[in-house]
Tab-separated table of C-alpha atoms in Angstrom:
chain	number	residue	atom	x	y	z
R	1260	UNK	CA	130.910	104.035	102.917
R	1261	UNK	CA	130.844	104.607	106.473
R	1262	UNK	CA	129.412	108.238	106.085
R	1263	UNK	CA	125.577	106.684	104.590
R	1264	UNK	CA	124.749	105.603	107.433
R	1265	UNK	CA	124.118	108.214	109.532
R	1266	UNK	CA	120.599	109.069	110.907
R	1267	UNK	CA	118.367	110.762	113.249
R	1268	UNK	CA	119.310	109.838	116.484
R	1269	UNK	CA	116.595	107.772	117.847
R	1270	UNK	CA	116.956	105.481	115.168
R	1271	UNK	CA	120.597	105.464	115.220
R	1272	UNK	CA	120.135	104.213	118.929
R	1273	UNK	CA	117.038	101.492	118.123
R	1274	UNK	CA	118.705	100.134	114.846
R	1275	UNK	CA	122.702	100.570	116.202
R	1276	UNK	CA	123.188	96.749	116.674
R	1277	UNK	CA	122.164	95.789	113.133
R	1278	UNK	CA	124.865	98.069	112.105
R	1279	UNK	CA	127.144	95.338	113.574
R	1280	UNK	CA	125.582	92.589	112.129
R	1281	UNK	CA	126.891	90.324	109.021
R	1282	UNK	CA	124.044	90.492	106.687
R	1283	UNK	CA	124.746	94.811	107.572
R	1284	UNK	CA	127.989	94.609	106.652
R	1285	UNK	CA	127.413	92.015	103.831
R	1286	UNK	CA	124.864	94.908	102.293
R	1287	UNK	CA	127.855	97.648	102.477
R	1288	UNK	CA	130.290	95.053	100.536
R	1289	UNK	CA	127.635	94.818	98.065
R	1290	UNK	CA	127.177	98.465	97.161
R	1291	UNK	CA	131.187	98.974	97.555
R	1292	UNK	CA	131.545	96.238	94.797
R	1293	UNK	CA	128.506	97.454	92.753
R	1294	UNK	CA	130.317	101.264	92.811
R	1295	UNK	CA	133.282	99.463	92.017
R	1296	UNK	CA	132.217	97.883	88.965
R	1297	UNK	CA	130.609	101.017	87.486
R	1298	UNK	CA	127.124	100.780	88.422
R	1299	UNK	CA	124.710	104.418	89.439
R	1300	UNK	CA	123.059	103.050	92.617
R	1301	UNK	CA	120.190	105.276	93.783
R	1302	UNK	CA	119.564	107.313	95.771
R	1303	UNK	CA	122.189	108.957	96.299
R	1304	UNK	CA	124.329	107.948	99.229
R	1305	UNK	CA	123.664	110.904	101.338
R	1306	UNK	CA	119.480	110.604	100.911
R	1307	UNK	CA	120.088	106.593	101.515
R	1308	UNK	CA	118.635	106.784	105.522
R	1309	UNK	CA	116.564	110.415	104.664
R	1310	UNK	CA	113.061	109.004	105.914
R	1311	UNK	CA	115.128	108.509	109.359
R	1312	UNK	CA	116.396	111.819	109.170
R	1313	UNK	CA	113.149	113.607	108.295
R	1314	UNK	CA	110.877	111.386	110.474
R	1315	UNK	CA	111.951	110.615	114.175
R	1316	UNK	CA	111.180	107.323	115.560
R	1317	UNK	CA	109.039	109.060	118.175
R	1318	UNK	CA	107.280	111.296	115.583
R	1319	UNK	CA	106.030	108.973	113.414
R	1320	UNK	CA	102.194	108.801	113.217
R	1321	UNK	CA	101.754	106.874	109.484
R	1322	UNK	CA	103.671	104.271	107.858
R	1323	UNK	CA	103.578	103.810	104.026
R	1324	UNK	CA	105.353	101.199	102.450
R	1325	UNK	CA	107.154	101.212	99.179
R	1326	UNK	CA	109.117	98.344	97.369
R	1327	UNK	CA	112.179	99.867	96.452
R	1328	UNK	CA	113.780	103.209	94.834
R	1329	UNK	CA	112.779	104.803	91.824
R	1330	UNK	CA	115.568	103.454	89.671
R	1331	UNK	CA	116.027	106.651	86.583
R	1332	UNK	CA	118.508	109.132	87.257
R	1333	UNK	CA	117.469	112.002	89.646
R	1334	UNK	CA	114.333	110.099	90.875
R	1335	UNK	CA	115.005	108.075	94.045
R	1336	UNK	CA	115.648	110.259	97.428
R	1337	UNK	CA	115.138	108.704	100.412
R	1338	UNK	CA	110.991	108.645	100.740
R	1339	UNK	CA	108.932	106.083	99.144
R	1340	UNK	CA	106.815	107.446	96.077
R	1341	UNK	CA	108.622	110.956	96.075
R	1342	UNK	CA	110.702	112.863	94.103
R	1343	UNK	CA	112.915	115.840	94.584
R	1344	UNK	CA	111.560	119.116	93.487
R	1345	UNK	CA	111.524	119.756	89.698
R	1346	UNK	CA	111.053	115.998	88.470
R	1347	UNK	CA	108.103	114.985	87.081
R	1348	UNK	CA	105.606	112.909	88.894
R	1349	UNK	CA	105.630	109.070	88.616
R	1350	UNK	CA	102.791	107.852	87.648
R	1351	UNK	CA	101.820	105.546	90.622
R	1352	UNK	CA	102.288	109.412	92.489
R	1353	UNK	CA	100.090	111.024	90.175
R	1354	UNK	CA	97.608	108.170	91.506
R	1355	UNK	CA	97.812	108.609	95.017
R	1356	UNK	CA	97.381	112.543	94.427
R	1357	UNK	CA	93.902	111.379	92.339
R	1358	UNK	CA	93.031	109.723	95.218
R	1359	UNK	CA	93.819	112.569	97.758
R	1360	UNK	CA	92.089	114.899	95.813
R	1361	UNK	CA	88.980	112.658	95.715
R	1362	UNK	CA	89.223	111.602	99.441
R	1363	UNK	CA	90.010	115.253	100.835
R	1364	UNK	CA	88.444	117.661	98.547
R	1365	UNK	CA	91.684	119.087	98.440
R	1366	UNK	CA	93.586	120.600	95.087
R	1367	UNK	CA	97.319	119.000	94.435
R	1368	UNK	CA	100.178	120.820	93.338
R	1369	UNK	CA	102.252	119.262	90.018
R	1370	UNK	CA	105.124	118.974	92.533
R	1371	UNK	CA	106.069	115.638	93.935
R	1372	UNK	CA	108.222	116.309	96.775
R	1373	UNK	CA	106.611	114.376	99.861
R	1374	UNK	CA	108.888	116.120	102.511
R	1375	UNK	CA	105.981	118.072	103.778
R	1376	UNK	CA	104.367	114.555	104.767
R	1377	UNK	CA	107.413	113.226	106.197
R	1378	UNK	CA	108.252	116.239	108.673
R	1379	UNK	CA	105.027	116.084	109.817
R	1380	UNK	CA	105.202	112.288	110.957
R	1381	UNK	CA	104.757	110.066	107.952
R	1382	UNK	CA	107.562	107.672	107.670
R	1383	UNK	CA	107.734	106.852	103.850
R	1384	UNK	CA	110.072	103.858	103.663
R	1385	UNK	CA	111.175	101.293	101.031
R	1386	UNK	CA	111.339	97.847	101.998
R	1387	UNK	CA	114.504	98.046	100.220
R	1388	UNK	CA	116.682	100.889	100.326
R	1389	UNK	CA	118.505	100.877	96.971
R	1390	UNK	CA	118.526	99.881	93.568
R	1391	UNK	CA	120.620	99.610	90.333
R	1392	UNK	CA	120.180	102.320	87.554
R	1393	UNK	CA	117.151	100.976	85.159
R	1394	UNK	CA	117.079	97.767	86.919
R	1395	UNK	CA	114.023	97.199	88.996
R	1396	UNK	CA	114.194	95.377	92.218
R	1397	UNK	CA	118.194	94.890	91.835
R	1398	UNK	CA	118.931	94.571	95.174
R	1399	UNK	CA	116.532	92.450	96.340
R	1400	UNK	CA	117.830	89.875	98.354
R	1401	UNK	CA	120.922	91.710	99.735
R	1402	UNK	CA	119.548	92.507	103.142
R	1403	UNK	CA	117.226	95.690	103.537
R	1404	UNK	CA	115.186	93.724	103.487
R	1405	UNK	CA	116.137	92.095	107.267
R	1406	UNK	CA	117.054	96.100	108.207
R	1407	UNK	CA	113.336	96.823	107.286
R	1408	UNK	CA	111.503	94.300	109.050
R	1409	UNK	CA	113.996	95.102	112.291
R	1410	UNK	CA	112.092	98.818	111.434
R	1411	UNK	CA	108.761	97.787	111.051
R	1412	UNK	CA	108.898	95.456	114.276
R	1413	UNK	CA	110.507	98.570	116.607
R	1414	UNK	CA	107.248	100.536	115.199
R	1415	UNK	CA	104.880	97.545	115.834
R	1416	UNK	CA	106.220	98.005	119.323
R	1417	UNK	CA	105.173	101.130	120.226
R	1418	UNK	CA	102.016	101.755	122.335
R	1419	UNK	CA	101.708	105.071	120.613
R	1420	UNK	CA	99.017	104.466	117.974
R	1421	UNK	CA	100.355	104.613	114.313
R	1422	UNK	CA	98.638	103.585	110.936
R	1423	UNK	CA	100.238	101.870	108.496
R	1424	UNK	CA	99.447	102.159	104.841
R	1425	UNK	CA	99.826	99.298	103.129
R	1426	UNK	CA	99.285	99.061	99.306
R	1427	UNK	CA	100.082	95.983	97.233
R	1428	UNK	CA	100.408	92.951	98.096
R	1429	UNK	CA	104.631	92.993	98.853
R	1430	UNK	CA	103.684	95.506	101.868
R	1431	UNK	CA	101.004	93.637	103.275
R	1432	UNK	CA	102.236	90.806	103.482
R	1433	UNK	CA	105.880	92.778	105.178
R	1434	UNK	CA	104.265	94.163	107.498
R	1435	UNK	CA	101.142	91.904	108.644
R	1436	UNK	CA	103.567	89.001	109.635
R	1437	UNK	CA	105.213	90.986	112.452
R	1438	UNK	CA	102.199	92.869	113.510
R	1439	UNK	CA	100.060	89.389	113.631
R	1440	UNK	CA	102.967	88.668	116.624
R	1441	UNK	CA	101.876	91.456	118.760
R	1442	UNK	CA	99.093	93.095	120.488
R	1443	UNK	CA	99.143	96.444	119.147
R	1444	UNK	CA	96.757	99.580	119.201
R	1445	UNK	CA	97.596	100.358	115.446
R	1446	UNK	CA	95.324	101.141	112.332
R	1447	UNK	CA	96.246	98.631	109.814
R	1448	UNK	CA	94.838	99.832	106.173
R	1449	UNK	CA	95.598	97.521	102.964
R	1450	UNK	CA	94.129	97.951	99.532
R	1451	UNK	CA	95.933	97.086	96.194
R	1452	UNK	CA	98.959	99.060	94.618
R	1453	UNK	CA	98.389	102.326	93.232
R	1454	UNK	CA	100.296	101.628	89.970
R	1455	UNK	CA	98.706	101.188	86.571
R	1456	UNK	CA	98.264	97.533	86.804
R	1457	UNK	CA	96.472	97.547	89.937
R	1458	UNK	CA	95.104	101.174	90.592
R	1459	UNK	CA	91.233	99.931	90.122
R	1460	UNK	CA	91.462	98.603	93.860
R	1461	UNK	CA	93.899	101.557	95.291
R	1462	UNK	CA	90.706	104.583	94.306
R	1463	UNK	CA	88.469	104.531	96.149
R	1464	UNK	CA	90.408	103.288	99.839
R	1465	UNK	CA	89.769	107.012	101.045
R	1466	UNK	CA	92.991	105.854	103.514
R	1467	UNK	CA	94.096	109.484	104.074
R	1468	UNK	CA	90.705	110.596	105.439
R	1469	UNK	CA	90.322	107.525	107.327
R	1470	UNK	CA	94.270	107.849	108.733
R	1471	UNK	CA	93.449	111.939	109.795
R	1472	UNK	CA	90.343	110.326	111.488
R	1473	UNK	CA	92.167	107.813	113.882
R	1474	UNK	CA	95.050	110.547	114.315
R	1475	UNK	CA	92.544	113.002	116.024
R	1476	UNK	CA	90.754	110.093	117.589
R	1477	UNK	CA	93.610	109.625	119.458
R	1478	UNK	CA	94.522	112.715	120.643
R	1479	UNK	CA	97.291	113.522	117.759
R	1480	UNK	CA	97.473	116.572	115.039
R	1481	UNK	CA	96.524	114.921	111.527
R	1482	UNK	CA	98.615	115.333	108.483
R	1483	UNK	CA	97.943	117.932	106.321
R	1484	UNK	CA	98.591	115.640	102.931
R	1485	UNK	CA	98.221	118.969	100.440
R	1486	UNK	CA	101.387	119.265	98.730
R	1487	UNK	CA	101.368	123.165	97.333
């Protein structure tokens, strides 16, 4: 199992001791012993750590927060609320390209690859990094969960001004405890989920023009969010 973990190199270096930690090691027994017993866990061990690949610590610009993997067969890859090219769109996806299109005046593609937005700086993590095929949340409670906060807090560090997208209440209230410990110079933006249950209170945030906004404020490029 050894070979999943490997990463960009900044974040290999920031996140190297909880590698040697128990509840680390306690989360690789757990996915040994799910494999062992049969189970598809997704993503795919290789795309496991891909936001840290795609997204250097030092290049990140915008955080948005997902729960956990998409949990069908040939879904889940590594970046929250993506999919690899060729799979349909998810519907809380197809909500957050509604959203862009209304905030941006800009035309979406029917493709929901996000790796555009995550090469250009927009870390698009799961507070948990795996799940159990059709099983929702599954592997909650094994640990990511410790391995994402550690991830959050390193960001929350920086003096380099990022914005974190936070949608639905699991995110906010991940993220908000460790930032509420810090003085920080980020731009914090919470609104509800954009699934079908909740998506009345996700239209309408207009987060990605507001995000672009602080990002030239501050000196940086913005994101071009148009997925062709």
């Amino acid at each position: 199992m050894k070979d999943i973990f490997l990463m960009e190199k900044d974040w290999a270096s920031i996140l190297k001791d909880e590698f040697e930690k128990k509840y680390f090691k306690d989360i690789q027994f757990f996915l040994s012993e799910e494999i062992k017993s049969g189970y598809e866990i997704y993503p795919p061990k290789n795309d496991i750590f891909k936001a840290f690949c795609l997204t250097p610590f030092e290049d990140v610009k915008i955080v948005i927060m997902g729960q956990d993997p998409y949990h069908q067969k040939n879904q889940a890859h590594g970046l929250s609320f993506s999919v690899p090219d060729n799979i349909n769109i998810p519907p809380s996806l197809r909500n957050i390209y509604k959203e862009i299109e209304e905030d941006l005046k800009i035309k979406m593609s029917n493709k929901g690859n996000l790796t555009l937005w995550a090469k250009q700086g927009v870390l698009l993590l799961n507070a948990t990094l795996t799940v159990r095929k059709s099983s929702p949340k599954s592997h909650y409670g094994i640990g990511w969960e410790g391995f994402t906060d550690k991830v959050i807090d390193a960001l929350a560090s920086r003096k380099d001004p990022i914005v974190f997208m936070l949608w639905g209440a699991s995110a906010k209230e991940k993220i908000i405890k460790i930032l509420q410990n810090k003085s920080h110079p980020h731009l914090v933006l919470s609104c509800a989920h954009p699934s079908f249950y909740s998506v009345k209170g996700f239209f309408g945030c207009r987060h990605f023009s507001k995000a672009n906004a602080f990002l030239k404020k501050h000196g940086k490029d913005i994101i071009n969010f148009q997925i062709p």
